[in-house]
PDB file of C-alpha atoms in Angstrom:
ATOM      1  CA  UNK A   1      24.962 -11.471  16.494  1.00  0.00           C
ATOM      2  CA  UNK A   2      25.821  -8.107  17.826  1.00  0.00           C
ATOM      3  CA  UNK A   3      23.010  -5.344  18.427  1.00  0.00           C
ATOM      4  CA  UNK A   4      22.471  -2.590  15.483  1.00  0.00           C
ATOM      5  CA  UNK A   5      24.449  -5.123  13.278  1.00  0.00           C
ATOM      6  CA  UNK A   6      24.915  -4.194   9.796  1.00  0.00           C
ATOM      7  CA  UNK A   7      23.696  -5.920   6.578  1.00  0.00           C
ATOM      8  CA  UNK A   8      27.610  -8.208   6.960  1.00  0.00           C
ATOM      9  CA  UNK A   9      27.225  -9.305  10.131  1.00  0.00           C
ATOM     10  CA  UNK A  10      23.763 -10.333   9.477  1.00  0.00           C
ATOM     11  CA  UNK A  11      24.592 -11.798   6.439  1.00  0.00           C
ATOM     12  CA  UNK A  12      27.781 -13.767   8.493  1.00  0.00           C
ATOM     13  CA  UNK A  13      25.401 -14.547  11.174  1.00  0.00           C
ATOM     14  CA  UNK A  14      23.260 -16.696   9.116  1.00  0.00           C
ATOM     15  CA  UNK A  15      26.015 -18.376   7.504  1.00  0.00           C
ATOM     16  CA  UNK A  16      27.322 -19.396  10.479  1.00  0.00           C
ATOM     17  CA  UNK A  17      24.041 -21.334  11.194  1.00  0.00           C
ATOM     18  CA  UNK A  18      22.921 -22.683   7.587  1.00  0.00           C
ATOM     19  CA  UNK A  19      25.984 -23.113   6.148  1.00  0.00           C
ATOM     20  CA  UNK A  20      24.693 -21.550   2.723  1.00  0.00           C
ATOM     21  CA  UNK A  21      26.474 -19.039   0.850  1.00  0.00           C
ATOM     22  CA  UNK A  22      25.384 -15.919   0.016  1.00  0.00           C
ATOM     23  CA  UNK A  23      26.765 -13.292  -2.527  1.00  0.00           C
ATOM     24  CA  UNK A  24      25.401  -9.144  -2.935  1.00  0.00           C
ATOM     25  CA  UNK A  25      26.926  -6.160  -4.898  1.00  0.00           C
ATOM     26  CA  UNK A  26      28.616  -3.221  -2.654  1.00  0.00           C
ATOM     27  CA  UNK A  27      25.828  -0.925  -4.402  1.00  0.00           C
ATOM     28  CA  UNK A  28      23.440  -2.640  -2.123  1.00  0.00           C
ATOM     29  CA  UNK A  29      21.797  -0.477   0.467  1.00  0.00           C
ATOM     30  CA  UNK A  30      22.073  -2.266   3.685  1.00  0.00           C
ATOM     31  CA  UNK A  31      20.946  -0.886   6.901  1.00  0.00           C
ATOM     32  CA  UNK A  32      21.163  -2.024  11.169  1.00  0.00           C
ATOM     33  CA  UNK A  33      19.243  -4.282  12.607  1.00  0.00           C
ATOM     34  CA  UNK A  34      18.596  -6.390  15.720  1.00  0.00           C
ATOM     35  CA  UNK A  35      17.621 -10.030  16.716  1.00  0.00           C
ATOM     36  CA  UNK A  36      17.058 -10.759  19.886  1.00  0.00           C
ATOM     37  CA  UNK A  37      15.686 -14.436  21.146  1.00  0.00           C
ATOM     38  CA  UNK A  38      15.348 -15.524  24.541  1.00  0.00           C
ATOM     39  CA  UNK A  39      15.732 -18.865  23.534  1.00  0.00           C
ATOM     40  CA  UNK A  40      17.790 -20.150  21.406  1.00  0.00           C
ATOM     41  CA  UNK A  41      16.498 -21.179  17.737  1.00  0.00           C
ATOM     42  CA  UNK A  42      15.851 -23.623  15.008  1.00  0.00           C
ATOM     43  CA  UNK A  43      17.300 -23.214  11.760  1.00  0.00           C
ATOM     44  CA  UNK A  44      13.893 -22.100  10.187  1.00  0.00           C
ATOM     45  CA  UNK A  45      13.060 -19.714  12.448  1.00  0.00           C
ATOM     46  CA  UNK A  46      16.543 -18.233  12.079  1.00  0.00           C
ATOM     47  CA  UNK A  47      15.952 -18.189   7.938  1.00  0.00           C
ATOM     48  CA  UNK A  48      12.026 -16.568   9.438  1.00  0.00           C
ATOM     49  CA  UNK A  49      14.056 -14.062  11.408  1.00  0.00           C
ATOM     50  CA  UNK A  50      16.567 -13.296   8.592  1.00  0.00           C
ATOM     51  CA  UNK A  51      13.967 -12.769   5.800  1.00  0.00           C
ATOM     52  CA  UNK A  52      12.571 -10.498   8.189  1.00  0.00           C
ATOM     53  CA  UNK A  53      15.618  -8.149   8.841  1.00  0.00           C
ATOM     54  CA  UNK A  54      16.342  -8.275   4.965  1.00  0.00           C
ATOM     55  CA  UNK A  55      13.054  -6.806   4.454  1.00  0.00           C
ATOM     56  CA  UNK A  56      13.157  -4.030   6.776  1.00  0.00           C
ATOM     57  CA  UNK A  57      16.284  -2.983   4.762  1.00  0.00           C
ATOM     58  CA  UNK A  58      14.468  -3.465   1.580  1.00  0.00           C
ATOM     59  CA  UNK A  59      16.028  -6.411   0.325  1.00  0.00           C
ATOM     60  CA  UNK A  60      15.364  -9.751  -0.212  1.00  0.00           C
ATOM     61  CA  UNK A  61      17.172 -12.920  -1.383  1.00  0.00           C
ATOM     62  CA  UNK A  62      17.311 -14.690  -5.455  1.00  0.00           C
ATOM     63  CA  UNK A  63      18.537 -17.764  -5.658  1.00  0.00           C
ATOM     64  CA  UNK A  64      21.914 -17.901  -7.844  1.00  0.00           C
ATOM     65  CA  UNK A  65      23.645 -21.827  -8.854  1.00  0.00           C
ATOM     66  CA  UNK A  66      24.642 -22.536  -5.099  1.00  0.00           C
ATOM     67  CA  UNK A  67      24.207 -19.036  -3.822  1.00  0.00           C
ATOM     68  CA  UNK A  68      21.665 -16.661  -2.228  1.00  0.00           C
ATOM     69  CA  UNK A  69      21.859 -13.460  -3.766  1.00  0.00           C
ATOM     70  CA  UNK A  70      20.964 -10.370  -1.930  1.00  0.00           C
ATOM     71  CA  UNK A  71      19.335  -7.899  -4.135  1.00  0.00           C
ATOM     72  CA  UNK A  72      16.632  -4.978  -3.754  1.00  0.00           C
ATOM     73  CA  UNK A  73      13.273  -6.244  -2.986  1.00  0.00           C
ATOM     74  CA  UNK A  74      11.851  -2.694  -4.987  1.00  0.00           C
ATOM     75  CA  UNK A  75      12.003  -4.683  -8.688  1.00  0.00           C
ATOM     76  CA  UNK A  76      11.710  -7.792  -6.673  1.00  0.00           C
ATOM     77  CA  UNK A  77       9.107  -9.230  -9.477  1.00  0.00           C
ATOM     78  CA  UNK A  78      11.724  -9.106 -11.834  1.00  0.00           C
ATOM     79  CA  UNK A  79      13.849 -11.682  -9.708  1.00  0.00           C
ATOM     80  CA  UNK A  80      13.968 -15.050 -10.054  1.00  0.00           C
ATOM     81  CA  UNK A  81      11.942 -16.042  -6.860  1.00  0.00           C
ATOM     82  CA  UNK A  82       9.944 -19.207  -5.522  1.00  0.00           C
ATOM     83  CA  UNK A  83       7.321 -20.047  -7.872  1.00  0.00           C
ATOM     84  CA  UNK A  84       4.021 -21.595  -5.847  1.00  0.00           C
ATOM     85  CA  UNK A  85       0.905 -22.653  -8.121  1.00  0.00           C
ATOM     86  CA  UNK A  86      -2.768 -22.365  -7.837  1.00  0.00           C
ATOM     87  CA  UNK A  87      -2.324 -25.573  -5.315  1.00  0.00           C
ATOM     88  CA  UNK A  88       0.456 -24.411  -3.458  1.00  0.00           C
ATOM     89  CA  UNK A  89       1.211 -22.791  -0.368  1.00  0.00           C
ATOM     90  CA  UNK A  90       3.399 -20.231   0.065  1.00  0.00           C
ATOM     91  CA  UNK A  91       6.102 -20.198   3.564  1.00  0.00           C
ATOM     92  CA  UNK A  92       4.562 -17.726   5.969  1.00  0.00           C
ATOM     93  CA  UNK A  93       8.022 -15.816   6.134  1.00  0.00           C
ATOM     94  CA  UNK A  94       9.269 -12.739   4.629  1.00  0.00           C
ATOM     95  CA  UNK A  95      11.174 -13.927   1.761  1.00  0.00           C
ATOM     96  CA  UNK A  96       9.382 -12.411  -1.734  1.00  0.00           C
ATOM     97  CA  UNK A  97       7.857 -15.407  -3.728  1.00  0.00           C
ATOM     98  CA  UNK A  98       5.577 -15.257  -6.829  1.00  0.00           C
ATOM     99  CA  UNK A  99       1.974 -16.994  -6.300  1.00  0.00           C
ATOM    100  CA  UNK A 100       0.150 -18.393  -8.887  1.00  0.00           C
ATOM    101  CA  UNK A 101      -3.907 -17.796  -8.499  1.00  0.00           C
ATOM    102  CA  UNK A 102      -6.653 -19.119 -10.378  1.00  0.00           C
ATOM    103  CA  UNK A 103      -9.572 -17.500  -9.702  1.00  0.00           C
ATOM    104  CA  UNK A 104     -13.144 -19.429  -9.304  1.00  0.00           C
ATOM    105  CA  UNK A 105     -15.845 -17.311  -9.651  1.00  0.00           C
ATOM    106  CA  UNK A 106     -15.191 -15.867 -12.632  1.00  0.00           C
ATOM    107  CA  UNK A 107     -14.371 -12.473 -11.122  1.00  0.00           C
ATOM    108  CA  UNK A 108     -11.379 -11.703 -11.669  1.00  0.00           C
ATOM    109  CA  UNK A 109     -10.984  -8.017 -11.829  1.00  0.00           C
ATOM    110  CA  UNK A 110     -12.443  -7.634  -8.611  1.00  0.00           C
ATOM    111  CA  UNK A 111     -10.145 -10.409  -7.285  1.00  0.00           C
ATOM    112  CA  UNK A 112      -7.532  -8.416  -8.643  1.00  0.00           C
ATOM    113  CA  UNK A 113      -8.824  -4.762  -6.921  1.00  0.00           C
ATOM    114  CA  UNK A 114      -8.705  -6.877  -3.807  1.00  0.00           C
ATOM    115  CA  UNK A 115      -4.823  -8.482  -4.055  1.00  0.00           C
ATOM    116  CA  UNK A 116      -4.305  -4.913  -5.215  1.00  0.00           C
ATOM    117  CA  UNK A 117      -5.709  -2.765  -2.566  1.00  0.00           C
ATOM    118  CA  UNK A 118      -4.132  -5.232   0.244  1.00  0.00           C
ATOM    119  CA  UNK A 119      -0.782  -6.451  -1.001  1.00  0.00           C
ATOM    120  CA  UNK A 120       2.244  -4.680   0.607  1.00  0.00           C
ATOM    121  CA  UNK A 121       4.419  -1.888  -1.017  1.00  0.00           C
ATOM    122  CA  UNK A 122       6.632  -3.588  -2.968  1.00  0.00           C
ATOM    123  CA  UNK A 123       4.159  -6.462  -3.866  1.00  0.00           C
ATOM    124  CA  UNK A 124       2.631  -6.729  -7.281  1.00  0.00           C
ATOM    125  CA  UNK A 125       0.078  -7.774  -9.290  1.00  0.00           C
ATOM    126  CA  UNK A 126      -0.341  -8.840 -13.087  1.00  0.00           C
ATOM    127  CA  UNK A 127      -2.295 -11.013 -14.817  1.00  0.00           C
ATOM    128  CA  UNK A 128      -1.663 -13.508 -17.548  1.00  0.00           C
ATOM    129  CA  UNK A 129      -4.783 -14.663 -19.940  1.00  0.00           C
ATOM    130  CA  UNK A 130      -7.216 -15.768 -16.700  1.00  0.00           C
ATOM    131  CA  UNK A 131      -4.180 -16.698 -14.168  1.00  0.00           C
ATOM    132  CA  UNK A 132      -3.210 -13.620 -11.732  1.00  0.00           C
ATOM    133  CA  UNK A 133       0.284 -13.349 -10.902  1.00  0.00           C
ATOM    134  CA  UNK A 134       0.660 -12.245  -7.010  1.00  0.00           C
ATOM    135  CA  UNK A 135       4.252 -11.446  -6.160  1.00  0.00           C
ATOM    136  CA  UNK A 136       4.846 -10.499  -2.368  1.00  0.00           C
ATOM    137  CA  UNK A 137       6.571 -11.517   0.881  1.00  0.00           C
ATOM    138  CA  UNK A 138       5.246 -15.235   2.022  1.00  0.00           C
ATOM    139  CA  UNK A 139       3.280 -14.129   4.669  1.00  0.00           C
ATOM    140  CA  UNK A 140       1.929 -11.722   2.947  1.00  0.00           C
ATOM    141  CA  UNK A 141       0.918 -13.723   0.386  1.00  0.00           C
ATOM    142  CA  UNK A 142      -0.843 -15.932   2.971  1.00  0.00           C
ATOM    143  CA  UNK A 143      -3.001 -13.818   4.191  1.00  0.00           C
ATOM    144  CA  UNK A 144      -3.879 -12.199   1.027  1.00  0.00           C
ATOM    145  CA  UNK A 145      -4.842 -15.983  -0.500  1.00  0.00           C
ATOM    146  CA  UNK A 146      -6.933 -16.320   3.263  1.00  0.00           C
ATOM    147  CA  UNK A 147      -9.039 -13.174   1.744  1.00  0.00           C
ATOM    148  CA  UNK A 148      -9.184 -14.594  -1.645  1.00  0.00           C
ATOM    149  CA  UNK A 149     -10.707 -17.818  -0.979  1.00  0.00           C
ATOM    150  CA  UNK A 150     -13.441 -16.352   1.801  1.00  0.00           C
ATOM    151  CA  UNK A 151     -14.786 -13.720  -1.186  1.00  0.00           C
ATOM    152  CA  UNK A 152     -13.729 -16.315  -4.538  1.00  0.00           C
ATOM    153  CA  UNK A 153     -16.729 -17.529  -4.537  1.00  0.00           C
ATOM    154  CA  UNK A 154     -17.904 -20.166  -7.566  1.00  0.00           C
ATOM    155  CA  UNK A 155     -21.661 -19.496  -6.809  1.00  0.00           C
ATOM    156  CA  UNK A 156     -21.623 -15.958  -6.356  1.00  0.00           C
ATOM    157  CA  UNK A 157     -24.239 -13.895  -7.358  1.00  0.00           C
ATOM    158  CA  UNK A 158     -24.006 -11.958 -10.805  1.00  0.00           C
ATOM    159  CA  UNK A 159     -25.270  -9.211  -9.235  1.00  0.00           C
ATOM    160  CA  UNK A 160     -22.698  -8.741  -6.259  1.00  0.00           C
ATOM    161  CA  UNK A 161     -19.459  -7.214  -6.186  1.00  0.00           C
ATOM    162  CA  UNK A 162     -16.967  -6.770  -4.287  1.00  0.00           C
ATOM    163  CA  UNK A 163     -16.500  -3.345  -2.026  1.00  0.00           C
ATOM    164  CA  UNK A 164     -13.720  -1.778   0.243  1.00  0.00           C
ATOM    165  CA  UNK A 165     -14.441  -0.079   3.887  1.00  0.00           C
ATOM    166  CA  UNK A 166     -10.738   0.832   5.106  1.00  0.00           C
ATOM    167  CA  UNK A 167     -11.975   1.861   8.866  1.00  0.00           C
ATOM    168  CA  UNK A 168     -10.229   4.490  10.770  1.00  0.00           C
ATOM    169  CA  UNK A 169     -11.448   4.518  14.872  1.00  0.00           C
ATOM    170  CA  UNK A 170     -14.098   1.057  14.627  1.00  0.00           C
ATOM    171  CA  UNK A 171     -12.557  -2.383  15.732  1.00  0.00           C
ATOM    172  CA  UNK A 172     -12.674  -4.467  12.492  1.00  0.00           C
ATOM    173  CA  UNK A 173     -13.899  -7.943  14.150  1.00  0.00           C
ATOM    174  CA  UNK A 174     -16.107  -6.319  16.302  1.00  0.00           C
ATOM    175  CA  UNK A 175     -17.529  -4.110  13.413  1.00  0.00           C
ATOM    176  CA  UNK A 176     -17.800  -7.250  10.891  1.00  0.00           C
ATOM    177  CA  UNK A 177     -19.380  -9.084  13.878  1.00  0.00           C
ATOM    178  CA  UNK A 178     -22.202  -6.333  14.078  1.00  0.00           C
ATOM    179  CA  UNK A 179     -22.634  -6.762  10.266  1.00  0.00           C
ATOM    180  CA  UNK A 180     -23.339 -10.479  10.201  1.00  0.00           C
ATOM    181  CA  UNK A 181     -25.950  -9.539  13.136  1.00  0.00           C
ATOM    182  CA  UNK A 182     -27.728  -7.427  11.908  1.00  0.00           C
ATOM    183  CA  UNK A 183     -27.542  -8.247   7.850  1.00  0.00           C
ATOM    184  CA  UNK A 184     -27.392 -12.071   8.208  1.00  0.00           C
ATOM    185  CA  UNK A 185     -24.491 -13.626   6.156  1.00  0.00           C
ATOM    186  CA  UNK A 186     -24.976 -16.552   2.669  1.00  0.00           C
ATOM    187  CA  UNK A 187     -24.808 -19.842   4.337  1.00  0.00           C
ATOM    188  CA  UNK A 188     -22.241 -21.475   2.714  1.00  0.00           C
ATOM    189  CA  UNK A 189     -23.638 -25.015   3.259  1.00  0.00           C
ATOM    190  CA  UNK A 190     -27.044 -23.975   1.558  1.00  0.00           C
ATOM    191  CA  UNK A 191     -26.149 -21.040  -0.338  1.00  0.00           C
ATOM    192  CA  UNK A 192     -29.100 -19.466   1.348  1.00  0.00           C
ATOM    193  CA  UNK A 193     -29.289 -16.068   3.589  1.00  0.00           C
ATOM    194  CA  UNK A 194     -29.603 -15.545   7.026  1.00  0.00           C
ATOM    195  CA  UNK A 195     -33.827 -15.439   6.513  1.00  0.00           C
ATOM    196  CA  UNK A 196     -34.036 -14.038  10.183  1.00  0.00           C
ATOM    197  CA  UNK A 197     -31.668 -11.009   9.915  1.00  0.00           C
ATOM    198  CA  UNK A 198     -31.854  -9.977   6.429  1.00  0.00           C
ATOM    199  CA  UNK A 199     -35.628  -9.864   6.158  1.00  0.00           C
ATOM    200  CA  UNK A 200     -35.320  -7.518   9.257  1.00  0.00           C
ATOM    201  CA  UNK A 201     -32.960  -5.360   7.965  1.00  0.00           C
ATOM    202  CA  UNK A 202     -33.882  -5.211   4.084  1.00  0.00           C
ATOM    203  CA  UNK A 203     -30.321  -5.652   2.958  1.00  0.00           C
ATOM    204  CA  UNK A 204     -28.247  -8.961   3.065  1.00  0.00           C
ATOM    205  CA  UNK A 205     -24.737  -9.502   1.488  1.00  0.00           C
ATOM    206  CA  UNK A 206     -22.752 -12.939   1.301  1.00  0.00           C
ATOM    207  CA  UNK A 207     -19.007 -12.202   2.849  1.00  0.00           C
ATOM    208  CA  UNK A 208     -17.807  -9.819   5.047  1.00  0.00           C
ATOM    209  CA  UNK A 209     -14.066 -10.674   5.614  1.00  0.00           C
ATOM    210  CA  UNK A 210     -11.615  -8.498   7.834  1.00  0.00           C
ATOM    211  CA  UNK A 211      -7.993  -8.037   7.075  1.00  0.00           C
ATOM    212  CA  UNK A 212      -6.491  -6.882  10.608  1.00  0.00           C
ATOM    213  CA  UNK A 213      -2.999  -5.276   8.580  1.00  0.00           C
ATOM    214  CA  UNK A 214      -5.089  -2.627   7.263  1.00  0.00           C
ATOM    215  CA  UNK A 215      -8.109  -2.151   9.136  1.00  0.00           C
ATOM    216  CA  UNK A 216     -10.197  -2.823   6.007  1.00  0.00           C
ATOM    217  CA  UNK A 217     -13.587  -4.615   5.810  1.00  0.00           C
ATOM    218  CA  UNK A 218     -14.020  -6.608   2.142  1.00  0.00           C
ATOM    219  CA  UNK A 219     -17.955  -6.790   1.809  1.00  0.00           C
ATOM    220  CA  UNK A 220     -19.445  -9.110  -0.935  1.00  0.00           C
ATOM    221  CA  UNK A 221     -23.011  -8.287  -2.206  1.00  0.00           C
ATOM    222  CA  UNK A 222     -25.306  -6.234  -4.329  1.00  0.00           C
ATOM    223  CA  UNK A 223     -24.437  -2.597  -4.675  1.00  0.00           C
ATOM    224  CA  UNK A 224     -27.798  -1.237  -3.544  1.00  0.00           C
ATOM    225  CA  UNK A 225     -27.289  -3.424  -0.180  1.00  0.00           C
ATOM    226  CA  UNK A 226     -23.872  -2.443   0.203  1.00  0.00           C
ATOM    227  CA  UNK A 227     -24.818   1.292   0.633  1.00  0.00           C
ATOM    228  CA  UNK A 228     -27.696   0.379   2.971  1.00  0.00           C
ATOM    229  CA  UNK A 229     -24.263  -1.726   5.132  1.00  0.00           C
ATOM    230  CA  UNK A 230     -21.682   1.124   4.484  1.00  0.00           C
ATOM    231  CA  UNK A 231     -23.972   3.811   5.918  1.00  0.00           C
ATOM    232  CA  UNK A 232     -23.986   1.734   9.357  1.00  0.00           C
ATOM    233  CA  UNK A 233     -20.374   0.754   9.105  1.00  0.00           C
ATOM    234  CA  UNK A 234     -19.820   4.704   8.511  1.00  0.00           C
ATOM    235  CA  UNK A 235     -22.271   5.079  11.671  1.00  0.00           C
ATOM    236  CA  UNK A 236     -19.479   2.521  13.742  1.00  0.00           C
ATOM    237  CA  UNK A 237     -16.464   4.322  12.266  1.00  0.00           C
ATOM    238  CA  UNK A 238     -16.076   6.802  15.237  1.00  0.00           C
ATOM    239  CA  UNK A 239     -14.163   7.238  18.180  1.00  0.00           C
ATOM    240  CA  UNK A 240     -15.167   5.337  21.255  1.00  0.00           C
ATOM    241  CA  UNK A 241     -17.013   8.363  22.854  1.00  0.00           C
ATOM    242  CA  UNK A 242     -19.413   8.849  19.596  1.00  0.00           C
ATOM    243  CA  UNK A 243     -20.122   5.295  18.884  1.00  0.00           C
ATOM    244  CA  UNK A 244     -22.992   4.719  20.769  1.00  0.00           C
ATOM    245  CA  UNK A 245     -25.994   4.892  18.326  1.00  0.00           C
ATOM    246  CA  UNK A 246     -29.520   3.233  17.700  1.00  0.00           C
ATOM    247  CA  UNK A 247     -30.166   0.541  15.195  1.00  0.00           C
TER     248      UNK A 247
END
């Protein structure tokens, strides 16, 4: 495939590999992109690669009888896209899919803040009676159902929630790491705190997760603890040269 190729030759490119047929209107924006592999590929990884380009164009593929259509990925729950239920697993690629979630603890509207807050651009959101419809690229959707099965928790406490930090200088593992130090984190075998840390520090919480897209911290506990943690992950949130503090 030639460098800067446009949305045809792309489009020619992986026909000439899958041998699947493809179809778009004119209207379509398209775009230039390039591939480049030092190797060459498999046929998945060239559909992995593909996806990919589409995206960056804004456009994804709906299937159509024995076609592929191209179409805009902006009303891309609207399509008629990949279904994958509350067992399923969705392709880590960057074709749009819809995911089907059920949620566990009971907690659904915070669920929903989080697949809200994190999802990409064009993904969406809705909900139908207690099932939330997640519609987004694969791989997005596979990292956002990561982050909904560490804070879906069937035990959780009715008096936690679920909170937001979106840092800005901190390193996100490194910050969640001091967190679970300090804090102590809910054993998930026992369902118990971290007795050593959080009677130290007077404020426990049961999941800190990290999503590395975004920089954002997803904390799990009570709201009074939760300001006790966000005024020492506000304390880590510096530059480099103004992070060294006392605990």
């Amino acid at each position: 495939m030639p460098e800067e190729a446009e949305l045809k030759d792309l489009v020619n490119w992986m026909m000439s590999i899958s041998c699947q047929k493809f179809i778009w209107d004119p209207k379509v924006r398209g775009g230039k992109v390039t591939i480049l592999s030092p190797e060459p590929v498999t046929v998945d990884e060239a559909y992995a690669a593909f996806y990919a380009a589409l995206q960056t164009m804004g456009l994804t593929v709906e299937p159509s009888g024995r076609y592929f259509k191209i179409v805009e990925s902006t009303d891309a729950k609207s399509r008629t896209l990949p279904v994958y239920g509350p067992s399923g697993r969705a392709p880590a690629n960057d074709r749009y899919v819809t995911q089907l979630i059920r949620t566990q603890s009971g907690n659904t509207k915070d669920i929903i803040d989080v697949l809200n807050k994190l999802k990409s651009k064009q993904g969406s959101v809705d909900v139908v009676g207690d099932l939330i419809v997640l519609t987004d690229t694969g791989s997005s959707v596979r990292r956002l159902m990561k982050i909904v099965r560490e804070v879906d928790d069937p035990e959780m406490d009715d008096a936690e929630k679920i909170f937001f930090f979106q840092l800005q200088a901190a390193d996100p593992e490194e910050t969640a790491g001091t967190i679970r130090e300090i804090f102590g984190e809910k054993d998930a075998a026992k369902g118990k705190k971290n007795a050593a840390a959080g009677a130290n520090s007077g404020a426990a919480f049961s999941r800190v997760v990290v999503d590395d897209r975004t920089g954002t911290l997803i904390v799990v506990a009570p709201e009074d603890d939760y300001q006790v943690i966000r005024r020492l992950i506000e304390r880590l949130d510096v530059p480099l040269a103004l992070s060294l503090i006392h605990i």
